[in-house]
Every structure is written in C-alpha cells, then in structure tokens.
Coordinates of C-alpha atoms in Angstrom, one line a residue:
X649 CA 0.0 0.0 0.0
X650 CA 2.9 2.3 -0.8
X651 CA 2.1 5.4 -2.9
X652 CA 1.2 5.6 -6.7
X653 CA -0.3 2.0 -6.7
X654 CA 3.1 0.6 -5.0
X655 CA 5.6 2.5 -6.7
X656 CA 7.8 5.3 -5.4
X657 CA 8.0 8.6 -7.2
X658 CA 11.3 9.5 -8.0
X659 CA 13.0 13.8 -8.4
X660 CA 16.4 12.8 -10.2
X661 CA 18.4 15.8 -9.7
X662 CA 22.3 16.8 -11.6
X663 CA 23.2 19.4 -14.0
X664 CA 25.2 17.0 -15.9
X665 CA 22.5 15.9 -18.6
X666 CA 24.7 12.6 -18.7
X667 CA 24.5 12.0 -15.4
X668 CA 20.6 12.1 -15.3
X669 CA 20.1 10.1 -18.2
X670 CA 22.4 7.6 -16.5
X671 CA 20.4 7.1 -13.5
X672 CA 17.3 7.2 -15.2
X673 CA 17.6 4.3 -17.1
X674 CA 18.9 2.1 -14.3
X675 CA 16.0 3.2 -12.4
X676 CA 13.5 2.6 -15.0
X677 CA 15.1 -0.7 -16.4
X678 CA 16.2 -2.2 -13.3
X679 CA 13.9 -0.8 -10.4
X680 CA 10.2 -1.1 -10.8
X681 CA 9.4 -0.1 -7.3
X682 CA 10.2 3.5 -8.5
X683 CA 8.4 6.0 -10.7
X684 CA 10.9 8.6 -12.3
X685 CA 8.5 12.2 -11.4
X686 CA 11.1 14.2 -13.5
X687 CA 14.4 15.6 -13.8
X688 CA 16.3 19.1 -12.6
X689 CA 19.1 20.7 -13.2
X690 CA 19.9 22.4 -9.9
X691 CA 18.1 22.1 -6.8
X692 CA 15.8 25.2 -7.5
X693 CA 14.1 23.6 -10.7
X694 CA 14.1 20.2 -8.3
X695 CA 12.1 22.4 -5.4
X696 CA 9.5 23.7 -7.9
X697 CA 9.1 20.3 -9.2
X698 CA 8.7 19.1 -5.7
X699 CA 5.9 21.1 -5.2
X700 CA 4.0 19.7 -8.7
X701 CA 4.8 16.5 -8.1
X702 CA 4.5 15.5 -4.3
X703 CA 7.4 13.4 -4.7
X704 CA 8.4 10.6 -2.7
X705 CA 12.4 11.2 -3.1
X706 CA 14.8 13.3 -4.1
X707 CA 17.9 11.8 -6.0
X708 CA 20.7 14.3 -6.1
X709 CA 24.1 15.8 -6.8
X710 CA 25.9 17.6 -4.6
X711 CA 27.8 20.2 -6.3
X712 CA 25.5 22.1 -9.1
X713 CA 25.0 25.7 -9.9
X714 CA 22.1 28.0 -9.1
X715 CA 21.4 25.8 -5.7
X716 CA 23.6 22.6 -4.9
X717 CA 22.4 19.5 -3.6
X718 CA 23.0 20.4 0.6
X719 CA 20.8 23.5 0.2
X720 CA 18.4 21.5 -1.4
X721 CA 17.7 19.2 1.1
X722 CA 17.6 22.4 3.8
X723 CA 14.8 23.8 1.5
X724 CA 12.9 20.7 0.6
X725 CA 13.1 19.5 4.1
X726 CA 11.3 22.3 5.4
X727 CA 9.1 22.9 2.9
X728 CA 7.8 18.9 2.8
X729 CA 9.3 17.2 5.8
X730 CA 7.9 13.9 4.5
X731 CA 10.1 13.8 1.6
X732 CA 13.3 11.6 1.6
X733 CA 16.8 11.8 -0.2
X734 CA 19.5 9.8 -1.4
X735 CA 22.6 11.9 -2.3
X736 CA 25.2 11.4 -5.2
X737 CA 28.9 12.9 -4.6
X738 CA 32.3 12.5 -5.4
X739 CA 34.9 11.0 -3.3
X740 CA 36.4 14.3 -2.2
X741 CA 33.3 15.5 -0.8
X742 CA 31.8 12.2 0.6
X743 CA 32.2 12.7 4.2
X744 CA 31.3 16.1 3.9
X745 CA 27.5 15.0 2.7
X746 CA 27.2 12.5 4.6
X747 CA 27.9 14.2 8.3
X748 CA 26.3 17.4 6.9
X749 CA 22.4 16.3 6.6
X750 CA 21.1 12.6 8.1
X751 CA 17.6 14.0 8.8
X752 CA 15.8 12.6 5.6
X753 CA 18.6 11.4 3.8
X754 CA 18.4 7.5 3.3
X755 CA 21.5 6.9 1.7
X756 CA 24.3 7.5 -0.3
X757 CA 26.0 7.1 -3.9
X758 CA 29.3 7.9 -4.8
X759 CA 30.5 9.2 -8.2
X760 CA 31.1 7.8 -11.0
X761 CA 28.0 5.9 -10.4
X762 CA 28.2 2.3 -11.0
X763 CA 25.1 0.2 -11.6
X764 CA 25.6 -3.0 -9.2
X765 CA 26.0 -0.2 -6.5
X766 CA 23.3 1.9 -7.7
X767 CA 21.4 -1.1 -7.1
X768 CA 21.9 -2.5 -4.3
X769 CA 22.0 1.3 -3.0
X770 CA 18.1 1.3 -4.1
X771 CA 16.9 -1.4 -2.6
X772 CA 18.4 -0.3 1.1
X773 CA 16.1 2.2 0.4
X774 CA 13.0 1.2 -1.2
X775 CA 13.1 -0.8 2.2
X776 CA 14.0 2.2 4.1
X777 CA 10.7 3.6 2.7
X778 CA 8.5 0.9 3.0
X779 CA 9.1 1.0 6.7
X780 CA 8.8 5.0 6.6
X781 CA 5.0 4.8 5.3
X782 CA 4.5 2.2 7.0
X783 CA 5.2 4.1 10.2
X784 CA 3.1 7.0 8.9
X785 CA 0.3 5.1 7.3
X786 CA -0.2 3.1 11.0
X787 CA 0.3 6.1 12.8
X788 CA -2.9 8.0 10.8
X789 CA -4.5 4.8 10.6
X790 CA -4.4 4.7 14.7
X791 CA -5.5 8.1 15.2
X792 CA -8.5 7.5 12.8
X793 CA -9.3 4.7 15.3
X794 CA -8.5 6.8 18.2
X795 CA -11.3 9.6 16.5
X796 CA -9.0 12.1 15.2
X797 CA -10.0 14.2 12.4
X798 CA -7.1 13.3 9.4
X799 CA -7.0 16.3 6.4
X800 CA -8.1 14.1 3.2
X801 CA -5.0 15.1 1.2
X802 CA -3.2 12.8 3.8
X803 CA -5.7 10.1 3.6
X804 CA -5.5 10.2 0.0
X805 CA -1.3 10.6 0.3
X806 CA -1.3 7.1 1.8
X807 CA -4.2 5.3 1.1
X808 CA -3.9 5.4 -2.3
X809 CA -6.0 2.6 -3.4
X810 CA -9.1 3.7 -4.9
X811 CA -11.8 1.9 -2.8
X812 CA -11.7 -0.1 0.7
X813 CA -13.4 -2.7 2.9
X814 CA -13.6 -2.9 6.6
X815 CA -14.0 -5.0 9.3
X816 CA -13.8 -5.3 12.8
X817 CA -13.3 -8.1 14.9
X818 CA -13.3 -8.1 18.8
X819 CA -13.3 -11.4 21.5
X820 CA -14.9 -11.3 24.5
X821 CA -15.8 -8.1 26.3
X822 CA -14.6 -3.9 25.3
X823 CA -11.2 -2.9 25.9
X824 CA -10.2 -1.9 29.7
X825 CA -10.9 2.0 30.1
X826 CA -9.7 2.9 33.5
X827 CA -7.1 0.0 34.5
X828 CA -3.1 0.6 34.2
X829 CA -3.1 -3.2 33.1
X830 CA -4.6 -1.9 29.8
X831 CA -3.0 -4.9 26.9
X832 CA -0.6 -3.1 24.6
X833 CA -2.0 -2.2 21.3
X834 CA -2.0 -4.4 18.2
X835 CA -0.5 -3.3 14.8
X836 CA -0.7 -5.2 11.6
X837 CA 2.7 -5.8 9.8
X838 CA 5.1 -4.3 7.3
X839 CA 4.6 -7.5 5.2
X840 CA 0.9 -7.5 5.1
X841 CA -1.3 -6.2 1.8
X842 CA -4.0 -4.4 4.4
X843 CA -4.1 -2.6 8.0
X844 CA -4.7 -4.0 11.1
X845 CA -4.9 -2.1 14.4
X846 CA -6.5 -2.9 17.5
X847 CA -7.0 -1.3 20.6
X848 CA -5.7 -4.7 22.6
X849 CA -4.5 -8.4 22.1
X850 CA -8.6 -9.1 21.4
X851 CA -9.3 -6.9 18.6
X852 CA -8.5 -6.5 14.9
X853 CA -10.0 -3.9 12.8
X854 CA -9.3 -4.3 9.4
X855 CA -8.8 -2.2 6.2
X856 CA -8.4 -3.6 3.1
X857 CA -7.7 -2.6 -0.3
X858 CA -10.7 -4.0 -2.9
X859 CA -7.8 -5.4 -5.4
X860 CA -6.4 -7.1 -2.4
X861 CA -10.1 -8.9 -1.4
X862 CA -10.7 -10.1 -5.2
X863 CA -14.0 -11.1 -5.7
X864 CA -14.0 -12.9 -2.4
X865 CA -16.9 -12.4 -0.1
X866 CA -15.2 -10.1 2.7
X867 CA -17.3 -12.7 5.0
X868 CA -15.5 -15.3 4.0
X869 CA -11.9 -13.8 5.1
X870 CA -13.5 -12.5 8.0
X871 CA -15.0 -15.9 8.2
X872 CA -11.9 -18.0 8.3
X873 CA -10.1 -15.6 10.4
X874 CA -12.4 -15.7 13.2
X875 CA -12.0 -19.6 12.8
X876 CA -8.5 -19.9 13.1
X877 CA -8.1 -17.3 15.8
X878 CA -11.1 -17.8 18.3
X879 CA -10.3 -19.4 21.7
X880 CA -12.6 -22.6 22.0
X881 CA -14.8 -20.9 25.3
X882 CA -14.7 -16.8 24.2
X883 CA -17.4 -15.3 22.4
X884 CA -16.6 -12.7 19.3
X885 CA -18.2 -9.5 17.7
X886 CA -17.8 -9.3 14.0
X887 CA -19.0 -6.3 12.3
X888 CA -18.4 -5.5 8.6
X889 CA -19.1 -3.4 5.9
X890 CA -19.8 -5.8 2.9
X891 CA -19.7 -3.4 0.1
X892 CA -16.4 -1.7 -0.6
X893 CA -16.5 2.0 -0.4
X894 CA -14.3 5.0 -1.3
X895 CA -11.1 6.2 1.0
X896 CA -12.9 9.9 1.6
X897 CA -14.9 7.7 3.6
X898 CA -12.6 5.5 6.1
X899 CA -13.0 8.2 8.4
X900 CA -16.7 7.8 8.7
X901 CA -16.6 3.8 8.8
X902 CA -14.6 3.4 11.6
X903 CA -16.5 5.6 13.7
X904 CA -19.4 3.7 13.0
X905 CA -17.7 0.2 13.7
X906 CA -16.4 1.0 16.8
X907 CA -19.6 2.8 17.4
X908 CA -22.4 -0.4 16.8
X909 CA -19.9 -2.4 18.8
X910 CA -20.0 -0.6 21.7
X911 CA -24.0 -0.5 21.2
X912 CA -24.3 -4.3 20.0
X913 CA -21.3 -6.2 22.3
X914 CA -23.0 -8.3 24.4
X915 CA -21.4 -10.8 27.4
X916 CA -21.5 -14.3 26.0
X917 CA -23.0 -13.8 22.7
X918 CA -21.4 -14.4 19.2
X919 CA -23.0 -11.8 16.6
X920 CA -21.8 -11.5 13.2
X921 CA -23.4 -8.2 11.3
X922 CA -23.3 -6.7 8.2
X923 CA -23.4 -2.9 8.7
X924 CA -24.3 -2.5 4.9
X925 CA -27.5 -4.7 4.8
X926 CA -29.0 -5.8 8.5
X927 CA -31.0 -2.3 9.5
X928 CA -29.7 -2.1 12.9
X929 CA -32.1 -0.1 15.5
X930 CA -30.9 0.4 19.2
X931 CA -34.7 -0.4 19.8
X932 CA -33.9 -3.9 19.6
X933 CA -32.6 -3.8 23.6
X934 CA -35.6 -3.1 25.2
X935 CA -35.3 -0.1 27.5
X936 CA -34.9 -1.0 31.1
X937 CA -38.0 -0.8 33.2
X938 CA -36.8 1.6 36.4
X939 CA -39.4 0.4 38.6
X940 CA -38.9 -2.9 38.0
X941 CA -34.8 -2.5 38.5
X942 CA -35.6 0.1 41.8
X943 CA -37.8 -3.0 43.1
X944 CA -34.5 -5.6 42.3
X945 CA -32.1 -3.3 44.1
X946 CA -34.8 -2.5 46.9
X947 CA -35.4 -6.2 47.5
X948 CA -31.1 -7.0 47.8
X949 CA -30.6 -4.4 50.0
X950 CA -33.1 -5.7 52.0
X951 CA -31.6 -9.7 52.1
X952 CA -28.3 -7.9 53.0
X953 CA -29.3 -5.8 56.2
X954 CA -31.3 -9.1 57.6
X955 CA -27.9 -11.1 56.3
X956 CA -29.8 -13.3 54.4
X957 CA -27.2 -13.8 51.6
X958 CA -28.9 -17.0 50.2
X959 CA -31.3 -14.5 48.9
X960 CA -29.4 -12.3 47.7
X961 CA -27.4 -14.3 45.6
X962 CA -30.6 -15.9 44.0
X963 CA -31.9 -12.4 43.4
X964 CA -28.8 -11.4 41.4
X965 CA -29.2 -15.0 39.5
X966 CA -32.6 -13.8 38.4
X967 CA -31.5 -10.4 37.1
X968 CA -28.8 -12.0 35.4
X969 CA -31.0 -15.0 33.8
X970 CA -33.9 -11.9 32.8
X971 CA -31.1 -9.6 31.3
X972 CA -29.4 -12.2 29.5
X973 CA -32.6 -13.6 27.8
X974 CA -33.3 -9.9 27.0
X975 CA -29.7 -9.6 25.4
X976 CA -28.4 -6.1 26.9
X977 CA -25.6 -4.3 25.9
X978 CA -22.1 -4.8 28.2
X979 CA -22.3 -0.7 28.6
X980 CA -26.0 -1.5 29.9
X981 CA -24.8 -4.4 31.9
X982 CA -21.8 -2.2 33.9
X983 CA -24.3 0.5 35.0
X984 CA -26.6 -1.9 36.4
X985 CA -23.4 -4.1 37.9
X986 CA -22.3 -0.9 39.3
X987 CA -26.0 0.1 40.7
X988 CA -25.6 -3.3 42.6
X989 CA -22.3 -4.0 43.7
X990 CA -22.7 -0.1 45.7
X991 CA -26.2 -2.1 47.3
X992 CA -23.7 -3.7 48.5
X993 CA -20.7 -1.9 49.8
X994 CA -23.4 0.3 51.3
X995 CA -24.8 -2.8 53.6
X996 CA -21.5 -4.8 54.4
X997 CA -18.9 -1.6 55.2
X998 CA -16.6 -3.2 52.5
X999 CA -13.1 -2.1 52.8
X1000 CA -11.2 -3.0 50.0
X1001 CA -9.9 0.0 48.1
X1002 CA -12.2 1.7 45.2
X1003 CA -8.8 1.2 42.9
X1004 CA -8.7 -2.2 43.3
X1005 CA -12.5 -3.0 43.0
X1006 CA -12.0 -1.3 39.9
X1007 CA -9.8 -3.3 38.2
X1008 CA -11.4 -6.5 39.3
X1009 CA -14.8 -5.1 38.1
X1010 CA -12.8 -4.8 34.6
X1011 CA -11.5 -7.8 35.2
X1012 CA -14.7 -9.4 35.4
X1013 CA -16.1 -8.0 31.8
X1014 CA -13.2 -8.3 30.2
X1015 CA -12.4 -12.1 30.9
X1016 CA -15.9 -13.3 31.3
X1017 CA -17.0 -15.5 28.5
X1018 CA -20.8 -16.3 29.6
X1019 CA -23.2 -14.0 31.8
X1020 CA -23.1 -16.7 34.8
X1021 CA -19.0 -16.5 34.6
X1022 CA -19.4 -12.4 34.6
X1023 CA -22.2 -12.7 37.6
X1024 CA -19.9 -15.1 39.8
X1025 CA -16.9 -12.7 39.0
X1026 CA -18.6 -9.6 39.9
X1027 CA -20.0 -10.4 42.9
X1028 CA -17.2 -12.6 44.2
X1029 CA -17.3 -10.2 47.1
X1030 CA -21.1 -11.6 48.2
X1031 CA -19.5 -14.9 49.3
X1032 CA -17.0 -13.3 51.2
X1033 CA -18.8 -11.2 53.4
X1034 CA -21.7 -14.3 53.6
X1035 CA -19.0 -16.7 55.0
X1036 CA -19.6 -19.1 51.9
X1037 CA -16.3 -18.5 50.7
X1038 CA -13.0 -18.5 52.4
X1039 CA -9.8 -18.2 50.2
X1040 CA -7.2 -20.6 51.9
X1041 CA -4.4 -17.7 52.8
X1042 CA -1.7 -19.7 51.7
X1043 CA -2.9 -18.7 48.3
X1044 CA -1.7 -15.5 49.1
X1045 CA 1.9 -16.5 48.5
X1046 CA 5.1 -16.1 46.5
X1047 CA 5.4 -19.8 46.6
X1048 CA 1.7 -20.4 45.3
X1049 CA 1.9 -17.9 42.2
X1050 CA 5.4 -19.7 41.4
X1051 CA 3.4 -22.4 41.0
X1052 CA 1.1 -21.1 39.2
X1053 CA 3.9 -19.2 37.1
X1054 CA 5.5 -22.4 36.5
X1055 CA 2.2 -24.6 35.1
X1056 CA 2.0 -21.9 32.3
X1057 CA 5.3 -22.4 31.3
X1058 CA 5.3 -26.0 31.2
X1059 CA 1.7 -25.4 29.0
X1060 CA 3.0 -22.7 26.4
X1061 CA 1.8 -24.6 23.6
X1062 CA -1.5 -24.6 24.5
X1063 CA -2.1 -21.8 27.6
X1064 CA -5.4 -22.5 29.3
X1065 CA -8.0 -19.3 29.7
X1066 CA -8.0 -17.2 33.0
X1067 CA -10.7 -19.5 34.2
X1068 CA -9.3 -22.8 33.2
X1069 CA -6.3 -22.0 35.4
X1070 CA -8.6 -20.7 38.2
X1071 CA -10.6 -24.1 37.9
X1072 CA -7.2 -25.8 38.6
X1073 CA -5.9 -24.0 41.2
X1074 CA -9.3 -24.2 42.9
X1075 CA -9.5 -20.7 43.2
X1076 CA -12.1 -18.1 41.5
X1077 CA -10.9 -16.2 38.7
X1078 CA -11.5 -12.4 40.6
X1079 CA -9.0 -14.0 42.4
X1080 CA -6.8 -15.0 40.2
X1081 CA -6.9 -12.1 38.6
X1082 CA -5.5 -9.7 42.0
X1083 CA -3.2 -12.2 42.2
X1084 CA -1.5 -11.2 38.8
X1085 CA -1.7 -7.8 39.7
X1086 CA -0.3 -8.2 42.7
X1087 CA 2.7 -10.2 41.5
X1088 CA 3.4 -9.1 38.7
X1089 CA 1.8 -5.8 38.0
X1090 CA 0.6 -7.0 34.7
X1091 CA -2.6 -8.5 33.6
X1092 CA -3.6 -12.4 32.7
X1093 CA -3.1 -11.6 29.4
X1094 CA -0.3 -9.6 29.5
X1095 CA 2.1 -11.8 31.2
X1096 CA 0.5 -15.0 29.2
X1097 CA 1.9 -12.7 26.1
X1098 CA 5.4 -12.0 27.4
X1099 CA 6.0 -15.6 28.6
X1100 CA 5.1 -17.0 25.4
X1101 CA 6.9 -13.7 23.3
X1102 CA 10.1 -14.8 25.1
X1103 CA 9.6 -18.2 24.7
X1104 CA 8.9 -18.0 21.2
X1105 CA 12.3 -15.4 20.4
X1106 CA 14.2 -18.4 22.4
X1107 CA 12.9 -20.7 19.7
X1108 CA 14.0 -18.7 16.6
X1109 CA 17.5 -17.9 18.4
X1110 CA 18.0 -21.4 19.1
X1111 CA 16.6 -22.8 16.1
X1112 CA 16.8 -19.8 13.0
X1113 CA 15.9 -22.1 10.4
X1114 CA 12.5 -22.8 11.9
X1115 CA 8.7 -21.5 9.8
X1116 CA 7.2 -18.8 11.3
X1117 CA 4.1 -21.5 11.7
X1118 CA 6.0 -23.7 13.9
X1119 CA 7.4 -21.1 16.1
X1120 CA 3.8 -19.8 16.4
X1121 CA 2.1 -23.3 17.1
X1122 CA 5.4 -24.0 19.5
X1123 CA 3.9 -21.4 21.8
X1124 CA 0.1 -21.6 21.5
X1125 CA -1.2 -19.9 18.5
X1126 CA -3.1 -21.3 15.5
X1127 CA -2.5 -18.4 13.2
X1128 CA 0.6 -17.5 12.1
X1129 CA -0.4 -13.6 11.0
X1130 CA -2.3 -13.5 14.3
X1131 CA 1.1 -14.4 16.2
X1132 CA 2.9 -12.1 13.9
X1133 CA 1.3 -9.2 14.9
X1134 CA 1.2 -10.0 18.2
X1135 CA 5.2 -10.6 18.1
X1136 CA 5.3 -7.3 16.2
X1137 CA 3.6 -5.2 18.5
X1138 CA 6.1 -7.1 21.7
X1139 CA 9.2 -6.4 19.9
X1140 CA 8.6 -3.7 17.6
X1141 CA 9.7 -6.3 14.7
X1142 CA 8.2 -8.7 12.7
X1143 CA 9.5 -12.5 13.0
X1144 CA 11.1 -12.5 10.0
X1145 CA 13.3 -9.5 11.0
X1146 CA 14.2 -10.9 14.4
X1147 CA 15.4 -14.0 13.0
X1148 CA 17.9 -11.7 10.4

C-alpha cells in the first residue's frame, strides 16, 4: 500500500544531462518499485518540481549551480518534511554530505556511479521507505481509530487505493478503560497487503484494499479468520461493511464500527453483522424498566441488612438469567453491575480500596466468556462477606503464584484461559486475577503474552531455520499472522526480522 499503486515517485536531480540520463535508465530498467517524477538541473528547478509532483524522493548531486544538492535538502526538508533523499557525490566530498544532513537522507552514492551499486543502494532504500510509510500510514490509521479528524489530502497521500473494505473483529468483552493493566495495542505488519490495528490483544479492525479482497466475499476472510483465531470458550463481535466504499470515507466507517460495537457487544453472545445490509435499531434492547430495576435493588438491599445472603445471591441470579434472555448491551450491563455492587458496599462496610475493585470489576467483563461466569466474577465479594467463601491464605503467597507461574510455562503450547487456570488452582478467577496484579503488576493476558513472546524469540534464536508456523504453534497460537502481529507489537519487529 505504498504510494502511486506501490511505486515510489522518484525527483532525479544533476546538471550534468549525462549523469541524469544515467540514472534514469537504471531506475526505469532495473527498479520497478520507482516511478521517475522528473528531472532538474539544480536544486531550484528540483524544489519547484517538488511542489507539482509531491514526490516521494529526491535523488541528487551535490555540487551544481544555481542551488547545490545540501541546500536542497535544507529547502525541501522544510518545505515537505515527509520527503526523503539519497545523495550522489564525489569522493572528495563524501564525508562532507554524509555528516552534513542525516535527517531525511536515506543513503548515499558515490560518483562515478556504478550500476551494481546503484542497485543494491536502491533497494536499502525502497526498504528504508516501505518501513517509513509504513510508520506514517499506521500512525494515521491509529489516530482515525483513536477519533481524530485526518486532512483528506493525507488520507489520500497514503491510502492510495481507490476503494476499501472494513472489518472489525473483537473477542470477548470492550477494551479496559480505566485499569493501568490496559494490553498493549495491536498493529498489523510491514509485510501485510492491508491494515490491522486494535486497541488490545482481542481486537482487529481491518482495512483492506478491494484489489487485495478479489472477488471474495469479505465474510468469507473475515469468516476464516475468526475460525482460526477464536479461543474454543470466548465469544466474538464481528462487524463488517460488505460493500467496498471509497477512501474519503474511512473516516466515517470506523466511527461507526467502533460505534455499533459498543451499542451491540453483548457478554456471551457471538454476533456477526453486516453494517451494509442488516438495519440495525438500538430499539432492539428493550429499555430498562426503572421500577422494576428500583424493586431488584430494593429487595437486595433488604436480604443484605437481615444477612440473608442465600437470597441475595438468588436475586442477582434472576437479574442476570432476565437480562441475559433480554440480550443487553455490556455498557447496559456495567451501569446496572455498578448500581448493585454499591447495594452492597453500602450494607457490608466493605473495605477493599475503590482502585482495586475497579480493576477486578474490569477484570470481570473483560475475561468473562458467559453471563453466569461475569455474575460469579462480579459479585465474588457476596461470598465473602456471607461466609460461603474463604480463600485458603496460603494462596496469598510467592510460593503459590510460582506455582502457578510455572504450570503456564510447562503449557506454552496450548495456555489454558484465565478461568481454566482458576478451575485448577481451585481458586475463582477475581482471584486470580489480583493475584496477577499483585505479583506481577501485569494482567492475565499480558504476562501470558510476554512468557510465550520470550519463549517464542528463544525458539527462533535457538533454532533460525525454523517457519514462522511452527514457532507460532510452539507457543500456542493457531494463526501464524495473528502471532505475527502480536510478536510485532512485543518487539517492535516482525518474525522475519528478528530472525535476520
């Protein structure tokens, strides 16, 4: 997705006629990935073609009349900071160039010019700016997701393919909002024909070129990718637009993505929608009854003050059972959690901090997979203060979480879920859960991610000629791009570059 359909627009800049000529047929003989913009004499002519042509690079001399080479890339650099150079000089005044300017200047050629260097010089840096708009195109493409307004000459600058598709894929519950152990964000990779960014390890939102989806279905890439990436007990949100539309409008669609799945994410349920064809009306969650809900929280706070907890807890059952027959929203779902978990703080004279009951109320709608896993995480708290549950104190314990810290190690290959390891361990997930926080300062997730990260650069240190598929299996994941990114966003490289 590089500019000019893939191709690199080229300024070739020398007031020797001979010299240009030169370099222009290497370029358009021998590099493809570059689109010769025009030709200068001196670095004046070069600037005004600059601003015509929106050039990608600058190839130039150094010494030339009228305005050399250096001045040149002062100028240009101010003028259109984006652009980059690679400059041509003689041995006497090599160093000179090169310490003068490094800010936009990929490389170097030295005179006479010889083709096998020439070469080899351009492909340093048709990788050099791959990675550059790659950088810039993720960086946009995260603010769009972030809300920003983006000017459409930019959009246009680096989403140059004509029309788009979009999808976005999320497991399990919305991203933390308040928590320091917020996952680190996701970013697609340099290799990849499309965009993917997400907010955390669970989401993907993707945008994709329509001469990169063919004329398959997007439904069916989404289709498979949801396959190969879903854990076996999460639930996922897939919304997509099925009809490709135009880049003045990516803006737009990823507002309203990230909008309908906020309105449509609900705990435990798999929905797959079409944001082009299904008419979607927030109608379809009917609107609570207050009375009814006043009466709920009226009755609880009643079971609480005469300590009949038994009660209590089968009144929270019911609310749950009603609300999850009824399908409401997660953002419906935390006000009303909220509404009674204050019930009861109010009528037990809980003393556990407000910061830490925040993060395991996160906790709880982030890992939860089914509404009777959220309601026994949420109200972990009501078996506490009703004497039904007593966490052994021994629990509380280096020794214990090494334990714990080892059995995941031993099980890279195939990590169990937050609750399968509370299941073992005989201990609730809430639990759990301060237990990583406490140790570790890190989320489930997040330290799941770094154990099996580490584990899997050990493999490709130990073991370079290894596929990228077997490292990712190795350590747990069944889709090799999934792991990519994942290792990407870790590292800050892609697999293929750590192994190098």
């Amino acid at each position: 997705m590089e500019p000019s359909e893939n191709r690199f627009k080229v300024i070739v800049v020398d007031d020797e006629a001979v010299a240009v000529k030169a370099i222009c047929v290497i370029l358009e003989k021998q590099c493809p990935e570059f689109e010769i913009a025009g030709t200068a004499g001196n670095g004046r002519e070069a600037l005004e073609l600059l601003q015509k042509t929106s050039a990608d690079l600058i190839l130039t001399d150094v010494e030339m009349p009228v305005m050399s080479g250096l001045e040149l890339v002062r100028q240009a650099s101010v003028k259109m900071p984006d652009v980059c150079f690679v400059v041509v000089s003689g041995y006497q005044d090599f160093e000179y160039a090169r310490d003068a300017f490094r800010n936009g200047v990929l490389d170097y050629l030295t005179k006479p010019i010889v083709p096998s260097r020439m070469l080899a010089t351009m492909k340093n840096v048709e990788e050099k700016l791959r990675k550059i708009y790659y950088d810039r195109r993720m960086g946009v493409f995260r603010r769009l997701c972030m809300g920003e307004t983006i000017a459409l000459e930019e959009i246009q600058k680096l989403f140059p393919y004509k029309k788009f598709y979009a999808a976005l894929l999320r497991e399990n519950g919305l991203p933390r909002r308040y928590s320091p152990a917020k996952e680190p964000e996701l970013y697609g990779t340099i290799d990849e024909a499309y965009l993917v960014y997400g907010r955390d390890n669970m989401e993907e939102l993707f945008l994709i070129p329509e001469e990169v989806l063919g004329d398959q279905p997007l439904i069916d890439y989404m289709t498979r990718v949801e396959r190969r990436q879903k854990m076996e007990d999460s639930y996922t949100t897939l919304l997509y637009y099925g009809g490709a539309f135009y880049a003045t409008e990516i803006s737009e669609k990823i507002r309203n993505l990230y909008y309908w799945l906020n309105t449509l994410s609900t705990v435990g349920l798999s929905q797959v929608v079409d944001l082009d064809k299904k008419q979607i009306f927030t109608e379809r969650f009917p609107a609570a009854d207050t009375t009814e809900f006043s009466g709920l929280l009226q009755e609880m706070e009643w079971y609480a003050k005469t300590g009949r907890y038994d009660q209590f807890r089968k009144c929270i059952a019911r609310a749950f059972a009603h609300w999850e027959e009824e399908k409401h929203p997660q953002i419906w779902l935390e006000q009303a959690a909220r509404r009674i978990l204050n019930v009861i703080r109010l009528q037990t004279g809980e003393e556990e901090s407000l910061v830490e009951s925040e993060y395991q109320f996160e906790d709880a709608f982030y890992y939860s997979t089914s509404m009777k896993m959220l309601q026994e995480n949420l109200y972990s708290s009501v078996y506490r203060f009703s004497g039904k549950e007593n966490e052994n104190p021994k629990v509380d314990s280096p020794e214990f979480f090494e334990n714990i810290k080892t059995y995941l190690r031993d099980h890279i290959s195939g990590p169990p879920s937050l609750q399968e390891l509370s299941d073992l361990f005989a201990i609730s997930q809430a639990y759990m859960s301060r237990l990583f926080r406490k140790y570790t300062r890190q989320s489930y997730n997040q330290y799941l991610t770094g154990i099996r990260m580490e584990r899997a650069k050990q493999l490709m240190e130990e073991n370079p000629g290894l596929f990228v598929r077997d490292v990712a299996e190795l350590v747990g994941y069944r889709d090799q791009f999934y792991f990519s990114r994942i290792f990407h966003s870790y590292t800050g490289q892609s697999p293929a570059d750590y192994i190098k």
